[in-house]
XYZ file of C-alpha atoms in Angstrom:
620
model
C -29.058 -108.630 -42.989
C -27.729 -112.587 -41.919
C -29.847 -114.460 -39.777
C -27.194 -114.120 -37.173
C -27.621 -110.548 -36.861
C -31.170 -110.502 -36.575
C -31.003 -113.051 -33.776
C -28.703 -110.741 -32.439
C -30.579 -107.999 -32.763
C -33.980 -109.789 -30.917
C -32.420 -110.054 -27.537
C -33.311 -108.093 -24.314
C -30.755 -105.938 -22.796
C -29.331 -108.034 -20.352
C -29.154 -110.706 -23.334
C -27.102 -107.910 -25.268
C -25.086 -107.269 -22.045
C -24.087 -110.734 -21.975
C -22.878 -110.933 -25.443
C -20.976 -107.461 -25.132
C -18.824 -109.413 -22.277
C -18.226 -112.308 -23.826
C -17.304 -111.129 -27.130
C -14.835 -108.347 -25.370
C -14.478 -110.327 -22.150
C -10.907 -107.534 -21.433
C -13.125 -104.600 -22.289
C -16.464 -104.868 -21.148
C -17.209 -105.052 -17.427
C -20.501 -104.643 -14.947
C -20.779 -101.538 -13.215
C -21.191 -102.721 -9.819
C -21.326 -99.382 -8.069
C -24.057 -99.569 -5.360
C -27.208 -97.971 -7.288
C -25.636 -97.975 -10.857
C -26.937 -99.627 -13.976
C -25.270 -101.202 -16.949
C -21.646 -101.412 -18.218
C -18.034 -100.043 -17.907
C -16.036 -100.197 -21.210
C -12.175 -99.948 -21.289
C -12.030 -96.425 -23.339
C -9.486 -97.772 -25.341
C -11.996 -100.169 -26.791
C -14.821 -97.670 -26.760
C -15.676 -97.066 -30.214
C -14.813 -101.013 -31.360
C -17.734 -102.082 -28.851
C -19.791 -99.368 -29.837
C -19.943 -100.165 -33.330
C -20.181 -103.727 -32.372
C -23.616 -102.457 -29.970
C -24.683 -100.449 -33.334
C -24.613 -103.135 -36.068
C -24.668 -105.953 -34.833
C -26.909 -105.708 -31.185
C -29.359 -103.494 -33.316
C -28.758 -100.120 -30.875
C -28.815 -97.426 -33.655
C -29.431 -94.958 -32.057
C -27.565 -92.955 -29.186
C -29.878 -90.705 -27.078
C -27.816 -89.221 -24.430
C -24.014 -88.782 -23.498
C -23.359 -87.211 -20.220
C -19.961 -85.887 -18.938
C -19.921 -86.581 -14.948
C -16.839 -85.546 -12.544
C -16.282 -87.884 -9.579
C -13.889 -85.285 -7.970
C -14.278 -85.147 -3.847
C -15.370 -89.553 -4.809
C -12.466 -91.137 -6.714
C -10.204 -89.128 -9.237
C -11.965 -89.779 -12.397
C -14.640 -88.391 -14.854
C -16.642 -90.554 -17.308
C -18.868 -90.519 -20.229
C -22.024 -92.231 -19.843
C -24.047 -93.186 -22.681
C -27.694 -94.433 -23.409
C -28.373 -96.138 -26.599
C -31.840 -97.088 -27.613
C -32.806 -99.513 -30.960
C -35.318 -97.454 -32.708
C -37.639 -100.839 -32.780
C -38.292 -100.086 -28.819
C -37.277 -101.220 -25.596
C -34.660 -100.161 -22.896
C -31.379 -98.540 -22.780
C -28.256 -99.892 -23.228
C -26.091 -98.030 -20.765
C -22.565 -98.027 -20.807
C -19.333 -95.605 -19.941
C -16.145 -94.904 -20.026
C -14.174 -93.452 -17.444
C -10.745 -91.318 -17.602
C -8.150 -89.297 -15.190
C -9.522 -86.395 -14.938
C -6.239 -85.049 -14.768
C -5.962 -86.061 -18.420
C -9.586 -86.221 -19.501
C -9.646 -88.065 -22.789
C -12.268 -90.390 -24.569
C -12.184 -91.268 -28.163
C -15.092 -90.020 -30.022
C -18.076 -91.878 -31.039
C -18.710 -89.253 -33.742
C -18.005 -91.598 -36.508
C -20.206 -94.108 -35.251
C -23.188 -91.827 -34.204
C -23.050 -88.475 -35.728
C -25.570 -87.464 -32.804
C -22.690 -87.266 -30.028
C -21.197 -84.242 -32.027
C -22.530 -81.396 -30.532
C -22.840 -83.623 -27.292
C -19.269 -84.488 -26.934
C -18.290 -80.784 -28.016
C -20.442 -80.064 -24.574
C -18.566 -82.274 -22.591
C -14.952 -80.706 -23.568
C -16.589 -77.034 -22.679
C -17.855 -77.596 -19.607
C -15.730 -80.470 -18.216
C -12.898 -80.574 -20.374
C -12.450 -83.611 -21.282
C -11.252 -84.297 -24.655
C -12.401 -86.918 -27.891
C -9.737 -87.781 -30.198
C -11.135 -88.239 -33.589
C -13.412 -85.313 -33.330
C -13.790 -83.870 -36.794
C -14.352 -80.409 -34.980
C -13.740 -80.225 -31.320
C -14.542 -76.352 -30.063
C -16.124 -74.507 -27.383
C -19.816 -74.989 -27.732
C -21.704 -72.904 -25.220
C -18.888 -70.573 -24.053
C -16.506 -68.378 -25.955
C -12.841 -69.663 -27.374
C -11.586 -67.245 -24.405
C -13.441 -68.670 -21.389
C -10.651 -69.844 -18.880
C -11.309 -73.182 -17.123
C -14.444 -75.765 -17.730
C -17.428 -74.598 -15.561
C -18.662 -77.979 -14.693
C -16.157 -79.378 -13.011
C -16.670 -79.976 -9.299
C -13.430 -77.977 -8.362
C -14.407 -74.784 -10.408
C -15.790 -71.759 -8.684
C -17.043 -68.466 -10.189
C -16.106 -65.292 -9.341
C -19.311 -64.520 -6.663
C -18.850 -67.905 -5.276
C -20.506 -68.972 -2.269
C -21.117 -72.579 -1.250
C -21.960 -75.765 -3.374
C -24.661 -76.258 -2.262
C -28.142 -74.518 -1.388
C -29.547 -73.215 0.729
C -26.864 -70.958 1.518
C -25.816 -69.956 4.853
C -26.158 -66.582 4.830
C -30.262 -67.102 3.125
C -30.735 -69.485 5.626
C -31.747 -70.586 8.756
C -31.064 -67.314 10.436
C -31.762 -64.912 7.513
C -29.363 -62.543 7.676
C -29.070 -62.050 3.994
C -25.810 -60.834 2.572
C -24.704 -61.612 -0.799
C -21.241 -62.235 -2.389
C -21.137 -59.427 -4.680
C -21.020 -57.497 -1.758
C -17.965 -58.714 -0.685
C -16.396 -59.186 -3.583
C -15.877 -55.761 -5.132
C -15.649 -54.553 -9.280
C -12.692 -55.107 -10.725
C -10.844 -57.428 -8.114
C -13.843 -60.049 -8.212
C -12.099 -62.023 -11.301
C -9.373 -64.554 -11.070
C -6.938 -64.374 -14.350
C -4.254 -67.016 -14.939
C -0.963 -66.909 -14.009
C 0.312 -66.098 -17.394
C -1.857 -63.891 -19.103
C -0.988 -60.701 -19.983
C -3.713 -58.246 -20.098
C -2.164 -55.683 -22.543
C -1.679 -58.458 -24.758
C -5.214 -59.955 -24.703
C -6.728 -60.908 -28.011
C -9.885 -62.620 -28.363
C -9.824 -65.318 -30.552
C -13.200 -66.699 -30.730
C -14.332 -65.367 -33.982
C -11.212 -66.324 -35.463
C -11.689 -69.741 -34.188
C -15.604 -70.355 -35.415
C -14.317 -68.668 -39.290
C -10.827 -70.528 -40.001
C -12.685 -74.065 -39.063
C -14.798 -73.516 -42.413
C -11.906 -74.309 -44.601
C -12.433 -71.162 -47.064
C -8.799 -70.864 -47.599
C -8.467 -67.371 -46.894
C -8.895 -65.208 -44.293
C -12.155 -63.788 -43.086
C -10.947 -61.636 -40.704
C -8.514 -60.132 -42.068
C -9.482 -59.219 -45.576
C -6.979 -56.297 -46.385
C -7.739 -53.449 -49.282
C -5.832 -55.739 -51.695
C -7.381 -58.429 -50.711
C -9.938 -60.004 -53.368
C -12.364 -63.143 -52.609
C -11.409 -64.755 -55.819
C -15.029 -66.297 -56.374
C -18.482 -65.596 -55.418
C -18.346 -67.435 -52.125
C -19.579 -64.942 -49.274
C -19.988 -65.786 -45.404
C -23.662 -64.981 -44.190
C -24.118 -64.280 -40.504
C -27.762 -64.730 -39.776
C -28.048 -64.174 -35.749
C -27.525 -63.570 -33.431
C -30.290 -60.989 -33.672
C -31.709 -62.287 -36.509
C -35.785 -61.958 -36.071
C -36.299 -65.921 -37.335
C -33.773 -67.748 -35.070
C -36.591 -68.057 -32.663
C -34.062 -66.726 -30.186
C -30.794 -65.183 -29.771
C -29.038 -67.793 -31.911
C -26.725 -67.305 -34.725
C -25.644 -69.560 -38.227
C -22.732 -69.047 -39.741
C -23.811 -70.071 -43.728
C -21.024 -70.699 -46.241
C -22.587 -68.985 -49.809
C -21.489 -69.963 -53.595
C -24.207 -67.413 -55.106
C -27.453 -67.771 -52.998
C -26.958 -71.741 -52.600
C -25.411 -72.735 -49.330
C -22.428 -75.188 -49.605
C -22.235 -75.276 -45.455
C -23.765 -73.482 -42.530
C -22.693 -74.183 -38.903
C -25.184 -73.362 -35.854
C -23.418 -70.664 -32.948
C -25.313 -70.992 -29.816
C -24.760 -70.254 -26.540
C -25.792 -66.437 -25.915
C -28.238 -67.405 -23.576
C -26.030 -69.708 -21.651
C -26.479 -69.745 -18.009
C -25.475 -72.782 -16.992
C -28.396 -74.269 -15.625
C -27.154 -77.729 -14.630
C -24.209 -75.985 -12.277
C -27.685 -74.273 -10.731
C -29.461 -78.068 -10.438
C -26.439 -79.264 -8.712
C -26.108 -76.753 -6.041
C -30.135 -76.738 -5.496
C -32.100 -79.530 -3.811
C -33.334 -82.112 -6.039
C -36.875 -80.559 -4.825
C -35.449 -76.654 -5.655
C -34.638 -77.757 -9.063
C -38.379 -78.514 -9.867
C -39.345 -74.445 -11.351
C -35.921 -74.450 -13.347
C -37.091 -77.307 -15.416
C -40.431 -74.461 -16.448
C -37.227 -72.341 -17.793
C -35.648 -74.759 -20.220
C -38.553 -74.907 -23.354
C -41.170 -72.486 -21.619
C -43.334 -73.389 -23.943
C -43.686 -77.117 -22.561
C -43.047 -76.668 -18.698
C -45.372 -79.403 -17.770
C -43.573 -82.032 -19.897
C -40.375 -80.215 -18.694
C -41.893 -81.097 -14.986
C -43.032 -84.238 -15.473
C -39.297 -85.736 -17.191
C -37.992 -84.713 -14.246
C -40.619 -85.926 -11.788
C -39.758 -89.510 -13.330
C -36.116 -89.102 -13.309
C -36.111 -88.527 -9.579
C -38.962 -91.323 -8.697
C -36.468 -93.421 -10.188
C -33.797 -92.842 -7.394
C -36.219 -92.764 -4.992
C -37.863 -96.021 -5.903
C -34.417 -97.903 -4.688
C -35.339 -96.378 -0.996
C -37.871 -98.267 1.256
C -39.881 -95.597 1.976
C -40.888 -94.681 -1.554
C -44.564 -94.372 -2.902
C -45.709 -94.738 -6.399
C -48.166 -91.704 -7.924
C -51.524 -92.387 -7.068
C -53.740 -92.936 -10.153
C -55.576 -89.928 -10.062
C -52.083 -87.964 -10.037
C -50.789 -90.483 -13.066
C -54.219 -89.273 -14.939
C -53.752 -85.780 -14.102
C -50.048 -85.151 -15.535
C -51.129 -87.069 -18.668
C -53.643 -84.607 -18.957
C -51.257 -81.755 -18.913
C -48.424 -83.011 -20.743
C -50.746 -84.165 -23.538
C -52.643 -80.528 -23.314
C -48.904 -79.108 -23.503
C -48.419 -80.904 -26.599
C -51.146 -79.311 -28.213
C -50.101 -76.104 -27.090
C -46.519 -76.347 -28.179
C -47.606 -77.308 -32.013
C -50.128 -74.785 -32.482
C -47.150 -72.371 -31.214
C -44.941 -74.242 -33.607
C -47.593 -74.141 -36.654
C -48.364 -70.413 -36.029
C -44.027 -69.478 -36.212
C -43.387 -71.598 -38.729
C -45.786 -69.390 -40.874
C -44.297 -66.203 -39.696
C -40.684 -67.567 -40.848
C -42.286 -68.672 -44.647
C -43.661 -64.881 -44.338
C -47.289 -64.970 -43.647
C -46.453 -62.121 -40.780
C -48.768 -62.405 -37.537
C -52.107 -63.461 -39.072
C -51.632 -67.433 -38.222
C -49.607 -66.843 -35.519
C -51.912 -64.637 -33.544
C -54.623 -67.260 -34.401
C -53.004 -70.594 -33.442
C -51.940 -68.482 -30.229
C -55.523 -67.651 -29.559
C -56.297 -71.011 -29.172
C -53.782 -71.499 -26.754
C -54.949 -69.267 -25.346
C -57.820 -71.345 -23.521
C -55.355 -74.032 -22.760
C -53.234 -71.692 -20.559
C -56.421 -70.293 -18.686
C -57.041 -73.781 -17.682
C -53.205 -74.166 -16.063
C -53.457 -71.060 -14.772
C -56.778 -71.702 -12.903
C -54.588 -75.380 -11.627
C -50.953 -74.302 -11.451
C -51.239 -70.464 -10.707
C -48.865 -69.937 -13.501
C -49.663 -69.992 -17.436
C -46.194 -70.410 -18.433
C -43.739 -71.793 -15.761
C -46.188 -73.889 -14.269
C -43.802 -75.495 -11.341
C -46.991 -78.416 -11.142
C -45.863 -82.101 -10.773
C -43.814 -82.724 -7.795
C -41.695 -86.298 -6.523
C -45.086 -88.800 -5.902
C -48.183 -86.341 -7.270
C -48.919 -83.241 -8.246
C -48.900 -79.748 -6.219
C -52.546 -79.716 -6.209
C -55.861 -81.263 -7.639
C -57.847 -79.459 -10.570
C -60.006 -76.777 -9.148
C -63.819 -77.308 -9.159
C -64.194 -73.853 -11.209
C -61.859 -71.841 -13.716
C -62.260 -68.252 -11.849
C -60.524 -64.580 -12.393
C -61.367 -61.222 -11.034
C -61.959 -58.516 -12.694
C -58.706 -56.109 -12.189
C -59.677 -53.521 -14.614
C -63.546 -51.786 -15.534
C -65.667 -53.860 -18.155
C -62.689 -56.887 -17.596
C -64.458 -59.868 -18.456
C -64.450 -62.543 -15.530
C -64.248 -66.041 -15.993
C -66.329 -68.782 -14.229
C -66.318 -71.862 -15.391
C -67.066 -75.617 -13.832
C -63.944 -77.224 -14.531
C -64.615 -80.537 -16.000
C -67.592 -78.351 -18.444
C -64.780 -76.142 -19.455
C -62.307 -79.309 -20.143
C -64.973 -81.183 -21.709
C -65.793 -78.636 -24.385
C -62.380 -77.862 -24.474
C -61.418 -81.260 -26.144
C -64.864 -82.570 -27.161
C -64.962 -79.362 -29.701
C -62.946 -75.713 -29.631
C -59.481 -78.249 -29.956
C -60.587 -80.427 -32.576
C -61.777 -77.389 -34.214
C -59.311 -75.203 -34.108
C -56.649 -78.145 -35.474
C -59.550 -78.902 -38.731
C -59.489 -74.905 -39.509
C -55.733 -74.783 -39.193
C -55.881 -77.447 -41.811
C -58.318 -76.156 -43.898
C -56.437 -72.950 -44.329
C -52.894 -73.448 -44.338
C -52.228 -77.504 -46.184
C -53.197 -77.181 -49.310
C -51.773 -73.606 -49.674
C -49.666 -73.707 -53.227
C -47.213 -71.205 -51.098
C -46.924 -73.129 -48.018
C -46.446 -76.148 -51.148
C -44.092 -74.223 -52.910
C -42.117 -73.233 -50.165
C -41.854 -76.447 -47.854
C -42.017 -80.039 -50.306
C -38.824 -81.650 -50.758
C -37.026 -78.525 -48.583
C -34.461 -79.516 -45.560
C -34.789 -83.105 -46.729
C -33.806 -85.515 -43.393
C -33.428 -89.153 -44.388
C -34.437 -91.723 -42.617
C -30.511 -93.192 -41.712
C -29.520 -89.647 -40.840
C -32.159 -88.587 -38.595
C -31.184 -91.766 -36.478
C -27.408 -91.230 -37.034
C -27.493 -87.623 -36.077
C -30.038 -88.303 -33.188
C -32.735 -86.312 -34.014
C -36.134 -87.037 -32.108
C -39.790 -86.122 -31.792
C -41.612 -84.878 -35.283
C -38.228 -84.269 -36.545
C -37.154 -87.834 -36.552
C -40.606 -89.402 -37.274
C -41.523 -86.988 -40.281
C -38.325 -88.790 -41.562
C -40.492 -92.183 -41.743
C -39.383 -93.450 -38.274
C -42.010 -94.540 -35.875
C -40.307 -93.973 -33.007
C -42.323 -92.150 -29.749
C -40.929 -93.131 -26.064
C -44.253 -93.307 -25.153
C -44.376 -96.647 -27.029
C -40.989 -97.360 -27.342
C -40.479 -97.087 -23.628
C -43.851 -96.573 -21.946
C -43.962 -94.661 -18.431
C -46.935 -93.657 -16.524
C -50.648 -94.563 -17.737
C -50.034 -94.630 -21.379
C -49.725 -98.399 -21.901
C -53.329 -98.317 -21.356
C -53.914 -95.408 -23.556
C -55.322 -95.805 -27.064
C -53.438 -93.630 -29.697
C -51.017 -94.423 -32.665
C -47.357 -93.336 -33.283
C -47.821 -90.529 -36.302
C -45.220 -90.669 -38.825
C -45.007 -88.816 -42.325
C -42.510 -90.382 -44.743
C -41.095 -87.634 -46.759
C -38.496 -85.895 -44.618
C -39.253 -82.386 -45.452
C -40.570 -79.208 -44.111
C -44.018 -79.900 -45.031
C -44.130 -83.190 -43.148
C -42.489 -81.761 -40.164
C -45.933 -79.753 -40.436
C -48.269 -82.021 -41.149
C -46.785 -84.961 -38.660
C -47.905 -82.048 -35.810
C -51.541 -81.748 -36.677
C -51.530 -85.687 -37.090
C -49.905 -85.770 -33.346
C -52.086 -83.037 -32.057
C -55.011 -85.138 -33.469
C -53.616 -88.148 -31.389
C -53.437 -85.649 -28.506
C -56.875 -85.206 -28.745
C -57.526 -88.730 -28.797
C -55.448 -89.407 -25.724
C -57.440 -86.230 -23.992
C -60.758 -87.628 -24.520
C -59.991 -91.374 -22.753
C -58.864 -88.905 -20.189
C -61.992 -86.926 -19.107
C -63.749 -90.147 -17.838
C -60.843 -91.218 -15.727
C -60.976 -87.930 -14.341
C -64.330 -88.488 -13.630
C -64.547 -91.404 -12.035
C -61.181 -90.551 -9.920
C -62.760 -87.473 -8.665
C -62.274 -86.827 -4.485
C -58.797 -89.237 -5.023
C -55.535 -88.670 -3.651
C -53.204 -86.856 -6.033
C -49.946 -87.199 -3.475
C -48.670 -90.451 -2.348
C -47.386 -90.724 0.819
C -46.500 -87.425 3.022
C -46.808 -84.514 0.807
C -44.712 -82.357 2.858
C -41.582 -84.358 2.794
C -39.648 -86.068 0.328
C -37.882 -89.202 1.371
C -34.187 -88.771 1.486
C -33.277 -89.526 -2.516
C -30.740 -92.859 -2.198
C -27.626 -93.343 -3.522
C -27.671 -94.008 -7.541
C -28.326 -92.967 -11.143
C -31.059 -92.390 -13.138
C -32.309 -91.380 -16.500
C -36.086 -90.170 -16.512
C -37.378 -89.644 -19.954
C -40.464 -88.446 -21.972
C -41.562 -87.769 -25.240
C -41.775 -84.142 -25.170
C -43.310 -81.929 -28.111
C -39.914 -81.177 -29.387
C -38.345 -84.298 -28.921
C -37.361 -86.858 -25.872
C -36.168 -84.867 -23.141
C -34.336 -86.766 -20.630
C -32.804 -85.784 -17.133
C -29.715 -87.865 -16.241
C -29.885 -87.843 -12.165
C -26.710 -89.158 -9.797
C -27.599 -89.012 -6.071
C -24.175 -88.902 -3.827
C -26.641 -90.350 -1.147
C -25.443 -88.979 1.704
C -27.942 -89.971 4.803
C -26.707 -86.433 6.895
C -25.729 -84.126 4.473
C -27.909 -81.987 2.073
C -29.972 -83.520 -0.624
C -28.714 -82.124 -3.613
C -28.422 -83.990 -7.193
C -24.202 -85.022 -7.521
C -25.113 -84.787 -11.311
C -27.976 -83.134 -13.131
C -27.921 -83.320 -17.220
C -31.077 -82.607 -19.652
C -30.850 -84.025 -22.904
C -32.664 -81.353 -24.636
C -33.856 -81.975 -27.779
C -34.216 -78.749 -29.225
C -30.153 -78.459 -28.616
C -29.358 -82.192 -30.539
C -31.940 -81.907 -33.091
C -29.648 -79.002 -34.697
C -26.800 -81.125 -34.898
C -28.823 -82.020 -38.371
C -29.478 -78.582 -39.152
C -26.173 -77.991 -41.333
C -26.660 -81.212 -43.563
C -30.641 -80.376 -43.979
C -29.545 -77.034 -45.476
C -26.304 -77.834 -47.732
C -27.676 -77.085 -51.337
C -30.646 -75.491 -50.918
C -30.912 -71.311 -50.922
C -30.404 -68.786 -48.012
C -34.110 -67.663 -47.721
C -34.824 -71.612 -47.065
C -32.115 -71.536 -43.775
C -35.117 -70.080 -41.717
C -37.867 -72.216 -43.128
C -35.876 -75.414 -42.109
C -34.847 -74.127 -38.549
C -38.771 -73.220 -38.012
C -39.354 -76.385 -38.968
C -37.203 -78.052 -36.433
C -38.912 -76.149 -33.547
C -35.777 -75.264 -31.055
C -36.459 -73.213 -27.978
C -33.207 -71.392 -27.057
C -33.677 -71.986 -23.165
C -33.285 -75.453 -23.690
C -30.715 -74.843 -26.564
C -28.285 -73.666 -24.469
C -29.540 -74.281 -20.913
């Protein structure tokens, strides 16, 4: 690397900003929207400056792209984009904006492989199309679907209102529902010119002819002969190890796999069409249903995403302390409960049936009593809310005995937490170790298997363990730090060798760090004890101002990040203009395919285990 680009690569965002307009002073321009952040790139120019932001202004790696429709503002949509350099430090935002009429960007593809499935997203739901694609389909929805859900002018077929609450939930409460109205069989719209008895669905057609076998899978007649050993394997979508109802189609020469290409979408319900017609208060419990293994972290991206928007207002007040203290607690306790989850599956998928599972899961186990005893919920926890948290940690962990001989807890709280990561956590993670790393079949099974190299785990976006058992360092709570954990003392873990058996190791190394993080924690608690854990008035959230946001974390799977637009609207409802989660479970497959190319079918399971997807979040 030349001195020059070094230099180049050292400077601050608004130092790269600067250089972006003055070496494409006709492309690059200032978003000055009222609330907005960063730049507006001619689309014509769009994948010259990118490449220009990725080699020479350091910003390898893209995080997000999200699709937004203006309609009912100005007649546009646009692609907005938030690069990170995997060193640290802020986003470079920037966008590019088309007639939605005509939706078309050019695709950054070639320049990040990580916008693949990402821009494949945007075409499905919004339509808008990327030149250059190298396989632009449907992603979430079938070949067949009619029309691109997202957009602001599309309605479904038990349409109401845009926006909740509805009028007939609300204030009155005479409850009637659409379906009512609407009845079977004259509740769908068809176009104008489809015919019916003619209708021929062409979305299995579409997913086999794009794997370039050069005959036809679907219509393999007596005659017909595969002339080598090449076979199509669909694993999914009820497979039992797709952790979900997810399907692969794999490409076979023998029992080695020369391509395999990730279906998803079966549990597609589009969740951000939901966030937009909620409240931006109402869409707090979804976020439990995206990974509902990590709804605190789910909460808590969210919580920051919003704080964001409202920080622009002058009525806005900052967590307190004890509330900043308190969601580190969970979010770092969800950590640990998402790995051993991960640890304990990723056995069952190398074949050691139940046994670990059930006892990583029993550990958990006490974790979940704790959230339960503070939330009300084990799973979808619905906890942090805009300034705080919904409520302060009990004084004692009670139940009540439902059944005879049920055992009843009752616990002091901050006894229960501090045995809880003083000693049955630490525990638990050495025994885990103990049994399962130095197993020749867990060996045998998992070293130099779904091999992710360092420049492709960037390229193709991958995050959390994923990306740093791949040798990169790279954690947004360091990178980017947000709430207390600049003053927190833990380390980044990384594992160099890019395989399935770091991808298991890195998470007792993180859950270690956990631990650490935990333990600086029960003092603060401590001494915080009898603070406020709401700031300002608890029962009402300031009107959300006019802007974007992106609120992100480091979540166990990955960075999750909520990209927020507020219309701003003094009068009207307060309901997001634009909700998008950057899951991570649903970009880290984008590496799937290459991680599997070579290796045999019984490894495609191993490697997906290994990546730790949760379908909710897969397909939102």
């Amino acid at each position: 690397m030349t001195d020059k680009a070094t230099m180049l690569e050292q400077v601050d965002v608004q130092g790269a900003v600067a250089l972006l307009k003055q070496q494409f002073p006709d492309a690059v321009k200032d978003d000055s929207r009222q609330g907005y952040s960063g730049v507006i790139v001619n689309k014509d120019s769009l994948v010259e400056v990118a490449t220009y932001m990725r080699d020479q202004l350091g910003f390898d790696y893209l995080s997000s792209a999200t699709p937004v429709d203006y309609h009912g503002i100005e007649d546009s949509m646009e692609m907005v984009y938030h690069a990170y350099r995997t060193t640290g430090g802020s986003a470079l935002v920037f966008k590019a904006q088309t007639d939605r009429n005509a939706a078309e960007i050019p695709s950054l593809v070639e320049v990040w492989p990580g916008a693949d499935f990402q821009e494949r997203e945007a075409w499905d739901l919004y339509g808008i199309k990327f030149p250059g694609h190298p396989n632009l389909k449907r992603i979430l929805l079938w070949e067949g679907f009619h029309g691109h859900p997202m957009r602001k002018d599309w309605h479904e077929a038990y349409y109401e209102e845009d926006h909740k609450p509805f009028e007939s939930r609300w204030p009155e409460g005479w409850v009637r529902r659409a379906e009512e109205m609407n009845v079977y069989g004259k509740n769908v719209n068809y176009p104008a010119d489809l015919d019916l008895s003619k209708l021929s669905d062409v979305s299995e057609e579409t997913l086999y002819n794009d794997l370039g076998l050069g005959t036809s899978v679907q219509h393999l007649g007596s005659d017909d002969q595969l002339k080598t050993d090449r076979l199509v394997v669909n694993m999914g979508p009820h497979h039992p190890s797709t952790h979900g109802v997810f399907r692969m189609i794999v490409t076979l020469d023998g029992e080695t796999i020369e391509s395999l290409e990730p279906v998803m979408g079966y549990l597609h319900r589009n969740h951000e069409k939901i966030g937009e017609r909620n409240t931006f208060l109402h869409n707090m419990p979804f976020t439990d249903r995206l990974d509902y293994i990590s709804s605190m972290s789910n909460n808590l991206g969210y919580a920051l995403a919003v704080e964001q928007l409202l920080a622009k207002g002058a009525r806005y007040s900052p967590p307190t302390y004890r509330a900043e203290v308190i969601r580190v607690l969970m979010v770092e306790l969800t950590r640990i409960v998402n790995h051993y989850w991960a640890i304990g599956f990723l056995l069952n998928d190398l074949g050691a049936f139940f046994t670990p599972a059930l006892y990583a899961i029993a550990e958990r186990e006490k974790i979940l009593d704790f959230f339960e005893a503070t939330a009300g919920s084990r799973m979808m926890c619905n906890y942090m809310r805009f300034g705080g948290v919904f409520k302060d940690l009990p004084e004692r962990i009670r139940s009540v005995a439902v059944k005879v001989n049920d055992m009843v807890r009752d616990y002091n709280t901050m006894d229960y937490l501090t045995e809880l990561i003083n000693e049955r956590i630490p525990r638990s993670i050495d025994e885990l170790d103990t049994f399962l790393t130095d197993s020749e079949i867990i060996k045998s099974r998992t070293i130099g298997v779904g091999y992710l190299p360092p420049d492709m785990a960037i390229a193709y976006s991958a995050a959390g363990p994923l990306l740093r058992a791949s040798g990169v360092p790279y954690d947004v709570r360091r990178a980017e730090p947000y709430s207390i954990y600049p003053e927190l003392d833990f380390d980044v873990a990384v594992r160099y060798n890019g395989d399935i058996y770091d991808r298991y190791i890195i998470r007792l190394d993180e859950m270690r760090e956990s631990v650490r993080i935990l333990k600086q924690l029960l003092p603060r608690l401590e001494k915080t004890h009898g603070q406020e854990i709401f700031a300002g008035n608890k029962q009402h959230t300031p009107r959300v101002p006019v802007g974007e946001s992106y609120g992100r974390v480091e979540n166990p799977k990955g960075e999750l990040g909520y990209y927020v637009v507020s219309a701003g609207d003094e009068k009207g409802p307060q309901n997001p203009w634009r909700y998008h989660v950057r899951a991570p479970s649903y970009i880290n497959l984008t590496a799937l395919g290459p991680m599997c190319v070579g290796h045999k079918v019984a490894d495609v399971v191993a490697i997906l285990g290994s990546i730790d997807i949760v379908l909710g979040e897969t397909d939102r």
